[in-house]
Coordinates of C-alpha atoms and ligand atoms in Angstrom, one line a residue:
X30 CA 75.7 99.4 100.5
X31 CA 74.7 96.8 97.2
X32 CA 78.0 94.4 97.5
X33 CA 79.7 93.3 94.8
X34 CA 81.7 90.3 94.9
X35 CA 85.1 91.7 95.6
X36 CA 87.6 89.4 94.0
X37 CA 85.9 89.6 90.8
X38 CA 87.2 93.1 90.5
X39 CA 90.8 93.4 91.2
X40 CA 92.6 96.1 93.0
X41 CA 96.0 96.5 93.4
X42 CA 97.1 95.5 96.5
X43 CA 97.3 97.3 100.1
X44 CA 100.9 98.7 100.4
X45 CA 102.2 96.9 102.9
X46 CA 105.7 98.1 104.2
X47 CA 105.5 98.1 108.0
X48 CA 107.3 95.6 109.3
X49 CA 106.1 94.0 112.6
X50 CA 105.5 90.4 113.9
X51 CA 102.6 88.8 112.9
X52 CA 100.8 85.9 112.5
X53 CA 100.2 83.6 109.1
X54 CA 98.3 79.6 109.3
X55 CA 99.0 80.9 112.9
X56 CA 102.5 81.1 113.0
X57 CA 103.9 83.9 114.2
X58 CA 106.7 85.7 112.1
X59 CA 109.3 87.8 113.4
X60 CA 109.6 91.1 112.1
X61 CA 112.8 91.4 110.6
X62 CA 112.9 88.0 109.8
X63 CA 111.9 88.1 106.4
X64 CA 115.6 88.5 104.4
X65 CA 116.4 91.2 102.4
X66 CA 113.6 93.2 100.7
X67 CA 113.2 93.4 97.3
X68 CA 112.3 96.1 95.3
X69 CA 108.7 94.8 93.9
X70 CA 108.6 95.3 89.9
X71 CA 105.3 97.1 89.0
X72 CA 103.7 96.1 86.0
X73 CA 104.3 99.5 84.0
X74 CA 107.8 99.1 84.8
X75 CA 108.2 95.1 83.2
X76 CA 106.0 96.3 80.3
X77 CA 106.8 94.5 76.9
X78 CA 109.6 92.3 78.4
X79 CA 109.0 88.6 78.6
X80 CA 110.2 87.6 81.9
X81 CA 111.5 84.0 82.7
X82 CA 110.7 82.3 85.8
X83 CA 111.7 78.7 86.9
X84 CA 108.1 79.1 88.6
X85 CA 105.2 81.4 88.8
X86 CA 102.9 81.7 92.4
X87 CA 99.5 83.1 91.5
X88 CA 97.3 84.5 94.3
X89 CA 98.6 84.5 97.7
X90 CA 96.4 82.4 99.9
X91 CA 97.5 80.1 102.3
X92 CA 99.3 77.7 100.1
X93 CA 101.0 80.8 98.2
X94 CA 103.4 82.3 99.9
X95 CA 104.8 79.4 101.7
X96 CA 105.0 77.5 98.2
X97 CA 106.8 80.9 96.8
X98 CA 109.0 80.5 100.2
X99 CA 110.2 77.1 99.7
X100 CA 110.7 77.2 95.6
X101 CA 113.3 80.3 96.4
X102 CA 114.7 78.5 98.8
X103 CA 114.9 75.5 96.5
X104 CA 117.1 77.9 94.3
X105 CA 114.4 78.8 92.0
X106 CA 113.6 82.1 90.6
X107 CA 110.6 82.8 91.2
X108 CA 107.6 85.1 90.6
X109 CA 104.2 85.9 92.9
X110 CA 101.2 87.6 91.4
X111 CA 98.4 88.9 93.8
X112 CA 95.6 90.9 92.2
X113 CA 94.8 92.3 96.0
X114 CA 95.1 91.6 99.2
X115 CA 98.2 89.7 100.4
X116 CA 97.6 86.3 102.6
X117 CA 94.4 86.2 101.0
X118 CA 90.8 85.3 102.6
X119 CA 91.9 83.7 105.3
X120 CA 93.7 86.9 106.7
X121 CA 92.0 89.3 105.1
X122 CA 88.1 88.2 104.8
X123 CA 87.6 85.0 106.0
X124 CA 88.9 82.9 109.2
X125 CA 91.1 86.0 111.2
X126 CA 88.6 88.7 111.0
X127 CA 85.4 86.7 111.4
X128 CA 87.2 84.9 114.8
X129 CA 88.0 88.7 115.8
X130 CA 84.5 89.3 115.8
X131 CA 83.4 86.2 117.3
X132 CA 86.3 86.8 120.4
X133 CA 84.2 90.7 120.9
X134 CA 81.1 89.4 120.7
X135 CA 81.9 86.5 123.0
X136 CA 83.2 88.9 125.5
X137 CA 79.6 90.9 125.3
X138 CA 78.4 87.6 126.1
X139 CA 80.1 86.8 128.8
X140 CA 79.7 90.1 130.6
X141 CA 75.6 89.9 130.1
X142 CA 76.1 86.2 131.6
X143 CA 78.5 88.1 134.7
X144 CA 75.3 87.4 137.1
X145 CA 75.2 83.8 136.8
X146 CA 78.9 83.8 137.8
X147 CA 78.2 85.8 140.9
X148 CA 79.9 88.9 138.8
X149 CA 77.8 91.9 139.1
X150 CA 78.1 95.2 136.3
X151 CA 76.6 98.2 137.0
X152 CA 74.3 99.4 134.2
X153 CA 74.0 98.0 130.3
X154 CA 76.4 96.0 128.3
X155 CA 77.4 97.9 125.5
X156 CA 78.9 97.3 122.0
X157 CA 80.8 100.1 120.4
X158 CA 81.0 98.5 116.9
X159 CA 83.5 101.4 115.5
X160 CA 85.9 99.5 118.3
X161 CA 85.0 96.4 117.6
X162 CA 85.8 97.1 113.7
X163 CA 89.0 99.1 114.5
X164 CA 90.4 95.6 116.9
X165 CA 89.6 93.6 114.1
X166 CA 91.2 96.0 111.6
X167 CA 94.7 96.1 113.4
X168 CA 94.6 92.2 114.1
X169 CA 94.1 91.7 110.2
X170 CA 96.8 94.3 109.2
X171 CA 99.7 92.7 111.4
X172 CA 98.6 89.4 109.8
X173 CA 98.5 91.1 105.9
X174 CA 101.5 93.4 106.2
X175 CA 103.4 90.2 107.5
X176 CA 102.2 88.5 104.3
X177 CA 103.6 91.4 102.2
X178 CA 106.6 92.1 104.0
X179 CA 107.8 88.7 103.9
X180 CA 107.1 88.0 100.1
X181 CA 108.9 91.0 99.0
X182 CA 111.4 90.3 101.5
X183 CA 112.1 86.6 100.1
X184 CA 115.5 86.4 97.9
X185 CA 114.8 85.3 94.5
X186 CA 111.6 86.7 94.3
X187 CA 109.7 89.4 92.6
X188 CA 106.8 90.2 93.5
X189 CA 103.8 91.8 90.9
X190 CA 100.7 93.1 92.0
X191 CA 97.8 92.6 89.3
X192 CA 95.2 90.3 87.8
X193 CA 97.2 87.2 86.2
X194 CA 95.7 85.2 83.1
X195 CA 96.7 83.0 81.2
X196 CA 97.6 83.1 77.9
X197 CA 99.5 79.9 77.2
X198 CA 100.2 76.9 79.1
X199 CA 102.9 78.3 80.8
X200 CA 102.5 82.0 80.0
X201 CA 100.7 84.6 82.0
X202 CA 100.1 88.1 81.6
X203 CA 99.6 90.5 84.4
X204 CA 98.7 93.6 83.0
X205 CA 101.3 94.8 80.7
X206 CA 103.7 92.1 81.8
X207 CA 104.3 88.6 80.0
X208 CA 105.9 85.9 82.3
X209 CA 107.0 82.3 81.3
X210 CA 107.0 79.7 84.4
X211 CA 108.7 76.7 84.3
X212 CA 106.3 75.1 86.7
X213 CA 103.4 77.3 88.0
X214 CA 101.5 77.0 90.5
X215 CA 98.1 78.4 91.1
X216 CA 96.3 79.7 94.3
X217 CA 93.3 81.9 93.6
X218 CA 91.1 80.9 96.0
X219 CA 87.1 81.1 95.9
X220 CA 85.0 84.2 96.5
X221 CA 80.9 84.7 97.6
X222 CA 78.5 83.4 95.7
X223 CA 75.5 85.6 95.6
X224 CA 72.5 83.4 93.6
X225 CA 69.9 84.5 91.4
X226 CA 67.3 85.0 93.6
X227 CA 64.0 86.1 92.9
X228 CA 64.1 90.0 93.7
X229 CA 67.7 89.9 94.4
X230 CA 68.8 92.8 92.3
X231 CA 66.2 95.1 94.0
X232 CA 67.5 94.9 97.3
X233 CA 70.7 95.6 98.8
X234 CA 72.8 93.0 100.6
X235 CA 76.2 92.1 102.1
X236 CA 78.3 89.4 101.8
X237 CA 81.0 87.9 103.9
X238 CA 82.9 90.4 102.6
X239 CA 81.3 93.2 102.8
X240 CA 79.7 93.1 106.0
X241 CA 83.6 93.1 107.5
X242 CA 82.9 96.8 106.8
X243 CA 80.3 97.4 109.0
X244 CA 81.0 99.7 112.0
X245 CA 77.3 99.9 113.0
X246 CA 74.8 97.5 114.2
X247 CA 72.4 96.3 111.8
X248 CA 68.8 96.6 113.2
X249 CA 67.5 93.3 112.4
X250 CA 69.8 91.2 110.0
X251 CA 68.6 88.5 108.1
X252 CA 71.0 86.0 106.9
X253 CA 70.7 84.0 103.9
X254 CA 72.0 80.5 104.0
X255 CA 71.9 78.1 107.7
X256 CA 75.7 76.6 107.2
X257 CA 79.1 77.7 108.6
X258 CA 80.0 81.7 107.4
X259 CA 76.3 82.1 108.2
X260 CA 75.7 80.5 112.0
X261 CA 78.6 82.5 112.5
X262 CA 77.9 85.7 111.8
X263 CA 74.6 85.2 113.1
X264 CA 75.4 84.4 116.9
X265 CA 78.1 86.8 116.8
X266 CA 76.0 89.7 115.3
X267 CA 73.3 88.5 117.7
X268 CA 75.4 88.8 121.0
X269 CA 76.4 92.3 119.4
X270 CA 72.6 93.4 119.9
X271 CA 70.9 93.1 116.7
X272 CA 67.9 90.9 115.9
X273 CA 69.0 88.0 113.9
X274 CA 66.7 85.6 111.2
X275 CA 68.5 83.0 109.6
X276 CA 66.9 81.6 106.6
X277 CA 68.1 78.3 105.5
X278 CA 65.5 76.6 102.3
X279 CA 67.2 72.7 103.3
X280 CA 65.1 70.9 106.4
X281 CA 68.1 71.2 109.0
X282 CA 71.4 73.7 109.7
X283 CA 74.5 72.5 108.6
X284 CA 73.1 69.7 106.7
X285 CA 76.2 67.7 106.1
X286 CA 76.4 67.1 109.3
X287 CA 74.5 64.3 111.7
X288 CA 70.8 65.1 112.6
X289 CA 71.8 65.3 116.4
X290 CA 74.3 67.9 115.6
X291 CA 72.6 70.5 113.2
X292 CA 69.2 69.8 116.1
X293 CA 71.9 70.9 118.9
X294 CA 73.8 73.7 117.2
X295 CA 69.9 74.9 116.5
X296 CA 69.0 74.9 119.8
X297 CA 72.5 76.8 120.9
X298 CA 71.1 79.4 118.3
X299 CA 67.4 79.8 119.0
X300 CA 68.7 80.1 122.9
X301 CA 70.2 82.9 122.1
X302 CA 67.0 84.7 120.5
X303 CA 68.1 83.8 117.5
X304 CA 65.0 83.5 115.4
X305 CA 65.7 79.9 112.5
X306 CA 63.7 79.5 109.4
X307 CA 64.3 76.3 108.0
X308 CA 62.6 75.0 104.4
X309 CA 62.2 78.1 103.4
X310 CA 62.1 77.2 99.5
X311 CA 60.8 79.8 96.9
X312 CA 62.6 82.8 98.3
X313 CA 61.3 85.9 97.2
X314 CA 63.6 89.4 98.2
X315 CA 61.7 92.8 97.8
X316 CA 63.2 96.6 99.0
X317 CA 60.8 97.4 102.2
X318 CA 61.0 100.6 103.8
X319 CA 62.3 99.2 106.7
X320 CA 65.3 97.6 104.5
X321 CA 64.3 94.6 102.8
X322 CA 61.6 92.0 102.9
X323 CA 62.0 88.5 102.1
X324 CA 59.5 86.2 101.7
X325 CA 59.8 82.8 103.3
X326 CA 57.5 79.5 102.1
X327 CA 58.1 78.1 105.2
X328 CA 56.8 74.8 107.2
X329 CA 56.1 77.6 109.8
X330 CA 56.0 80.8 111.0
X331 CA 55.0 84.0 109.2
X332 CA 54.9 84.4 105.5
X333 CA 57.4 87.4 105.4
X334 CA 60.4 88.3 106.9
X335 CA 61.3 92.1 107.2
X336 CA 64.8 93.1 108.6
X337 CA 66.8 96.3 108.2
X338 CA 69.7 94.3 106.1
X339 CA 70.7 90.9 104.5
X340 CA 73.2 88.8 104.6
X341 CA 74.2 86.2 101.6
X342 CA 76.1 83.1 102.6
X343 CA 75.3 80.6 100.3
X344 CA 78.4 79.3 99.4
X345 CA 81.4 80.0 97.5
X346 CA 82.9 79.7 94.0
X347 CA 86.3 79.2 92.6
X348 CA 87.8 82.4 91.0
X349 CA 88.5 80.4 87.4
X350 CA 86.6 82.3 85.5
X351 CA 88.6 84.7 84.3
X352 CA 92.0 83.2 84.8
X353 CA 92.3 82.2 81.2
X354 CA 92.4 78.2 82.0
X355 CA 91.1 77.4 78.7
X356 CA 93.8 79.4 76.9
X357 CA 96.1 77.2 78.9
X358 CA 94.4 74.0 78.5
X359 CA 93.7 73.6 82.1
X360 CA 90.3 71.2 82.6
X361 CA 87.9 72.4 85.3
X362 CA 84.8 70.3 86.1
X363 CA 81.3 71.8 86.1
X364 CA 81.0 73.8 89.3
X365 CA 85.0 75.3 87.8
X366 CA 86.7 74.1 90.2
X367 CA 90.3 73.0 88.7
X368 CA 90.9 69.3 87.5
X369 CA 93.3 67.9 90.3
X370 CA 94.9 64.5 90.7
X371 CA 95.6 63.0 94.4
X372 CA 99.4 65.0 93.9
X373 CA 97.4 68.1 93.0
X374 CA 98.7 68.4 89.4
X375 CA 96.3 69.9 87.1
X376 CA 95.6 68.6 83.8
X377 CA 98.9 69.9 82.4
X378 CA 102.0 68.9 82.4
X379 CA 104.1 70.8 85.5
X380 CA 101.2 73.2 86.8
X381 CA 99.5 72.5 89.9
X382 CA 96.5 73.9 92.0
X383 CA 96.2 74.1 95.7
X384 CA 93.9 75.8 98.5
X385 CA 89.9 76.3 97.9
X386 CA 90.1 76.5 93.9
X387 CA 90.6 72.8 93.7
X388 CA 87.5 71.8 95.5
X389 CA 89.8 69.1 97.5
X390 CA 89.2 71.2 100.6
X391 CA 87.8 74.7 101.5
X392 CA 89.7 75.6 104.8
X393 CA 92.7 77.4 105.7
X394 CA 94.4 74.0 106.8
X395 CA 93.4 72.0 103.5
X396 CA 95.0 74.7 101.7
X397 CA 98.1 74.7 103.8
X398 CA 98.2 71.2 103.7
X399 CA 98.1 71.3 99.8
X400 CA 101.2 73.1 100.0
X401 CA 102.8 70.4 101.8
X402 CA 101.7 67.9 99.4
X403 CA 103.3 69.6 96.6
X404 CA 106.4 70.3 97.6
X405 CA 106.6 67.3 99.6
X406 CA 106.6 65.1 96.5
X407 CA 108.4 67.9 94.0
X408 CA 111.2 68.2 96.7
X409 CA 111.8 66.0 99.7
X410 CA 111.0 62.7 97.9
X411 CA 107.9 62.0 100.2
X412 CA 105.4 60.9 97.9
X413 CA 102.5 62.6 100.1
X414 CA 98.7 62.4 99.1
X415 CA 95.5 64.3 99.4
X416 CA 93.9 60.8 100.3
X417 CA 95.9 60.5 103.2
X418 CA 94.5 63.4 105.0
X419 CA 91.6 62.4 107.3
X420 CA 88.4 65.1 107.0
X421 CA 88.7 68.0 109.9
X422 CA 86.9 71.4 110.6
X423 CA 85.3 73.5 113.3
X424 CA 82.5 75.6 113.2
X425 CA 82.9 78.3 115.3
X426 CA 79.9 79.6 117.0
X427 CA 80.0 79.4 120.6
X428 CA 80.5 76.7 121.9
X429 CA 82.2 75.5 118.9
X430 CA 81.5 72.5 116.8
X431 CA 85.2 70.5 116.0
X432 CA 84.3 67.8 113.1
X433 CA 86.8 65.0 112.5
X434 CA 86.7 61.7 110.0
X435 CA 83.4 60.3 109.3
X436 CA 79.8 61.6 110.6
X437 CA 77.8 58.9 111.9
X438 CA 75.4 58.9 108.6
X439 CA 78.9 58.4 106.6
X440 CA 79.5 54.9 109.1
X441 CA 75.9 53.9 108.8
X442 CA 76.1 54.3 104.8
X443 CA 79.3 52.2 104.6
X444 CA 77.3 49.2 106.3
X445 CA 80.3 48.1 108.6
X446 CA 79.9 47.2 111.9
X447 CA 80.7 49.5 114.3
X448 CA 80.3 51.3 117.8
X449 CA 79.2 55.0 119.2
X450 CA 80.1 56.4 122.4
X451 CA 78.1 59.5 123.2
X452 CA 78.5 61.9 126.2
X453 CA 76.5 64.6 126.9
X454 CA 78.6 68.2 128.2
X455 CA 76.0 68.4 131.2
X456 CA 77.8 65.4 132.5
X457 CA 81.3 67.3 131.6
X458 CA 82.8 68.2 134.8
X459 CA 84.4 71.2 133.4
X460 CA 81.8 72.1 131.1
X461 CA 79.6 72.8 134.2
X462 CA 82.3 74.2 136.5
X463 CA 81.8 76.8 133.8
X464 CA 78.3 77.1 133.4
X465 CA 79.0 76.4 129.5
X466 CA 77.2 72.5 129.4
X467 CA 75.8 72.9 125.9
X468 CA 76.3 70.3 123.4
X469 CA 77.6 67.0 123.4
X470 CA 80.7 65.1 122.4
X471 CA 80.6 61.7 120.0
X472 CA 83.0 59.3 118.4
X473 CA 82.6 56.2 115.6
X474 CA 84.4 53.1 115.9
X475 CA 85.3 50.6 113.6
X476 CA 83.8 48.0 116.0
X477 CA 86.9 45.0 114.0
X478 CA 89.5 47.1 113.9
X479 CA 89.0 49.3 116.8
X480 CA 90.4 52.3 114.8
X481 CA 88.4 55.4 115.5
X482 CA 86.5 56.3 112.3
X483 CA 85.3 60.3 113.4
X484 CA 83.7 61.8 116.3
X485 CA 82.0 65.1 116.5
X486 CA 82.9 67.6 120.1
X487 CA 80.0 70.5 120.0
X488 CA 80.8 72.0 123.1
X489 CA 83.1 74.3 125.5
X490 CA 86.6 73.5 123.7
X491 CA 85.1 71.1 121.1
X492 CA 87.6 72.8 118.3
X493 CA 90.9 72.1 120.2
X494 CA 89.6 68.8 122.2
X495 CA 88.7 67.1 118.8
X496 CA 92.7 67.0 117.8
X497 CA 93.4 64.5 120.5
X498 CA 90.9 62.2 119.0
X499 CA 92.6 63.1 115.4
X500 CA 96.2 62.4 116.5
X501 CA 95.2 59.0 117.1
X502 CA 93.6 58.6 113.9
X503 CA 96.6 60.0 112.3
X504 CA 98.9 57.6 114.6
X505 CA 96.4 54.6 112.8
X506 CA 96.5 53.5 116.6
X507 CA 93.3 52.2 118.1
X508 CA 90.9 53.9 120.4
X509 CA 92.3 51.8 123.2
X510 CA 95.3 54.1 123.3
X511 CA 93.3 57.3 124.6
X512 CA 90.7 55.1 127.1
X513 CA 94.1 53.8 129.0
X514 CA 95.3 57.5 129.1
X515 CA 95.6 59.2 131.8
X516 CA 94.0 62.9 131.1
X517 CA 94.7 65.6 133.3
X518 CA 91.7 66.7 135.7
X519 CA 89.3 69.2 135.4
X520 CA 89.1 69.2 131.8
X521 CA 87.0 67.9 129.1
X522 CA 89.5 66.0 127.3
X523 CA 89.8 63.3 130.7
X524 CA 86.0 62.7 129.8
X525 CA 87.0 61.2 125.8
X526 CA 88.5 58.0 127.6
X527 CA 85.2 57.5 129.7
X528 CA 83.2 58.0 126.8
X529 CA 85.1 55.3 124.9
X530 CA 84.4 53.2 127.6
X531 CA 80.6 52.8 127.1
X532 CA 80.4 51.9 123.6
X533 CA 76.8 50.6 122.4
X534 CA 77.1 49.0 118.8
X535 CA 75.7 50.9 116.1
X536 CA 72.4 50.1 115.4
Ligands
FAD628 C1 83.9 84.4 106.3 C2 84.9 83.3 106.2 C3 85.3 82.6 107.3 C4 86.2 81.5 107.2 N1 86.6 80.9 108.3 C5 87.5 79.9 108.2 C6 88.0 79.2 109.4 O1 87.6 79.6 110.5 N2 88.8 78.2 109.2 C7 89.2 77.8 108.0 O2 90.0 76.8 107.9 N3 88.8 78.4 106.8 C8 87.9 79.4 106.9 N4 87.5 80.0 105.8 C9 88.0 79.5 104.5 C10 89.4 80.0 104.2 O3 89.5 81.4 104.3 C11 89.9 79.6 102.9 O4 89.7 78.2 102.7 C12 91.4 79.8 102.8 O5 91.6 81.2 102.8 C13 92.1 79.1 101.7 O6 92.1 79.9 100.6 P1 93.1 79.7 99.3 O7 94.5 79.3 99.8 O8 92.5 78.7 98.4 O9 93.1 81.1 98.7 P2 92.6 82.5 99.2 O10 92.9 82.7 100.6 O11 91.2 82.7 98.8 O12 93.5 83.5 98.4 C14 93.5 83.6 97.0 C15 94.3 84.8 96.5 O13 94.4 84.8 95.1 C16 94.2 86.1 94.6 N5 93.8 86.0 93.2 C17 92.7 85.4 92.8 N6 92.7 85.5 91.4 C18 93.8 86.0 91.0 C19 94.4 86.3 89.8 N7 93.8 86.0 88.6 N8 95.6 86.9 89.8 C20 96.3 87.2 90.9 N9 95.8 86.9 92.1 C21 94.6 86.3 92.2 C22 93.2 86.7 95.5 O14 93.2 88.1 95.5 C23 93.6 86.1 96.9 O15 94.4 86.9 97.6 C24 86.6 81.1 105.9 C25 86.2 81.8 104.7 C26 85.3 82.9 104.9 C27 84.9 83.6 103.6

């Protein structure tokens, strides 16, 4: 079971040739909808021949394929490399397997909870994990065949499926093939980090990859790192049945969040049996019979830690290393992440990066968004910006955690005056029409301007509800536009306009 990190060994790529509607940055695509297919050119067949391209696409994240979509469409011949899985982490190991999960093990949840609802189910909740697996499966193979079939199916576009490096500044070579790009634009993503822990190569462990393979229930997992892939798969392997330890060596979960925040989304956890070891520095890993043993110099609690399997989610690193960037002349800084400027051009002349390997943004949406950006300004004469996004993200346990702007440690370090408006979900209308009233809901404002600087909605919701608060910020209008709204009722949005209307200074 000893995980490797995936991307750093390529593969070729899953065929993909079925095609269906599916679902990419959560648009659905028709099937048939894709053009013509191509025939894809396989690198044995292109050996030897140098190959021009007005531009080059490598990796297919979420910037990818759309960028690939619109150069052809632009006119441009143009060429995609992917070393494996089409559409990337998002679709393939990140955002639309893990929120499968989360959906099953949310519905075990609920059905344990049917009593408090006046629902009663005769005998045990059960999890059959080979069904979970298999649901996720066939929600992640629409969304990757869709990928695949579309690519191939775009005109003006060949497709190769292997590692690319460069080996000049606008040459790359995947496997036997040479290709020269005009412009080229790269989109390799990140993949796990797995540190060098004490112990670490005596044990056996997962990674957020990995444990997407799972078709069993771990015993007792312990999870490596208190942030946002690790909360998650905690609470949902936790509401699947197995014992859960998180093990986090910073003072609080999610640090870069507010103190109230990571204290609540805590609580959420540790009410769920959820067992939270926080300050756990010195971090010792050991094989046990049992599994594996960890040992934990902790404030509190017991010295050691034993679980049947572990968990690393640490965090995340750029897949630059062996991209041949310096062959290229391509800068990346010291955590090698690529060199970006606020158009997302690299440090060479007519090659950009976009999505997680510029370190401008680690989500599916900033990686999206990049490919906006680019084209926006190569094409439609819209000098876009990465400065002129505002900061959004949700962490998705349950009830979910949506993040937009500033936190309020961010306001307080700037030293302007300003206000907060805090409601608690126990006084959400909705929230306890449900029985869901964990969590709270809390916005900054610029007390001169009265523009809303970021507010924080941990609760039933909080990842859709949050967007009504960042429209406005994107409309630069001020927070007087949602109080005189008039929000629908029962919901959780109609109680954002009564929280903006008890706003204390920030003290
Ligand atoms: C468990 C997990 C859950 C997540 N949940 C969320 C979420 O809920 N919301 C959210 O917004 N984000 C989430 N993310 C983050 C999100 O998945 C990424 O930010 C997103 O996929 C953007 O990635 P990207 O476009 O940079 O490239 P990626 O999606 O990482 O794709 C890069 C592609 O490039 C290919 N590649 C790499 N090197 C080469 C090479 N040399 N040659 C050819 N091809 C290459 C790779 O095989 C891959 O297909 C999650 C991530 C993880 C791991």
């Amino acid at each position: 079971m000893r995980s490797t990190n995936e991307q750093e060994h390529p593969a070729s790529a899953r065929e993909a040739s079925r095609s269906t509607d599916t679902a990419y940055h959560g648009v659905t695509i028709p099937a048939g909808a894709h053009g013509p297919r191509v025939q894809a050119v396989t690198a044995e067949e292109s050996k030897d021949m140098a190959q021009k391209f007005d531009a080059i696409v490598i990796g297919t994240g979420q910037s990818g394929p759309s960028l690939a979509a619109r150069l052809t469409k632009q006119g441009l011949k143009t060429a995609v490399i992917e070393r494996k899985l089409f559409g990337g982490t998002c679709v393939n190991v990140g955002c639309i397997p893990t929120k499968a999960l989360v959906a099953s093990a949310r519905a075990a949840h609920m059905a344990r909870r049917g009593a408090d609802f006046g629902v009663a189910i005769g005998g045990a909740i059960e999890v059959d994990m080979k069904r979970v697996k298999a649901r996720k499966d066939a929600i992640v193979r629409q969304s990757n065949q869709g990928v695949s079939n579309w690519l191939e199916g775009l005109e003006n576009c060949t497709v190769f499926r292997g590692h690319a490096r460069f080996e000049a500044a606008h040459t790359v070579r995947v496997d036997d093939a040479l290709l020269e790009g005009d412009r080229i634009f790269i989109n390799v993503g990140a993949r796990p980090f797995v540190p060098d822990m004490a112990g670490i190569q005596d044990v056996d462990y997962l990674t957020s990859t990995s444990i997407l393979e799972l078709d069993f229930l771990p015993e007792h997992l312990i999870i490596v790192g208190g942030s946002y892939i690790g909360l998650e798969f905690a609470q949902m392997y936790r509401r699947f049945g197995s014992r859960v330890t998180v093990v986090e060596m910073g003072d609080r979960l999610i640090a870069r969040d507010d103190e109230d925040v990571s204290a609540t989304v805590k609580e959420i956890m540790e009410n769920e049996g959820i067992a939270i070891r926080l300050n756990a520095e010195c971090m010792t890993l050991r094989h046990h019979d049992q599994g594996v043993a960890i040992q934990v110099a902790c404030d509190s609690g017991a010295p050691e830690v034993v679980g049947s399997h572990l968990l690393m989610a640490v965090g995340r690193r750029p897949n630059t290393h062996d991209l041949g960037l310096d062959e290229a002349g391509i800068e990346t800084d010291a955590r090698g992440f690529i060199v970006v400027d606020d158009q997302l051009r690299t440090t060479v002349p007519d090659i950009w990066a976009t999505g997680d390997v510029n370190g401008r943004g680690a989500f599916t949406h900033t990686s999206y968004n990049d490919y906006e950006i680019v084209t926006a300004n190569l094409f439609d004469d819209d000098p876009r910006r990465v400065s002129d996004r505002i900061t959004a993200y949700a962490l998705y346990i349950d009830p979910p955690l949506g993040r937009v702007g500033m936190t309020e440690n961010q306001v307080r370090a700037t030293g302007r005056r300003a206000l907060i408006g805090k409601m608690m979900m126990s006084r959400v209308g909705r929230a306890r029409e449900r029985s869901e009233t964990q969590g709270f809901m809390k916005v900054l404002i610029d007390a001169e301007s009265e523009k809303i600087l970021g507010a924080a909605i941990l609760g039933i919701g909080g990842d859709e509800i949050v967007h009504s608060i960042l429209d406005i910020m994107y409309a630069g209008a001020p927070y007087t536009t949602i109080q005189r709204a008039m929000p629908i009722h029962p919901t959780v949005s109609e109680l954002v306009p009564t929280m903006l209307g008890d706003l204390k200074p920030l003290e």
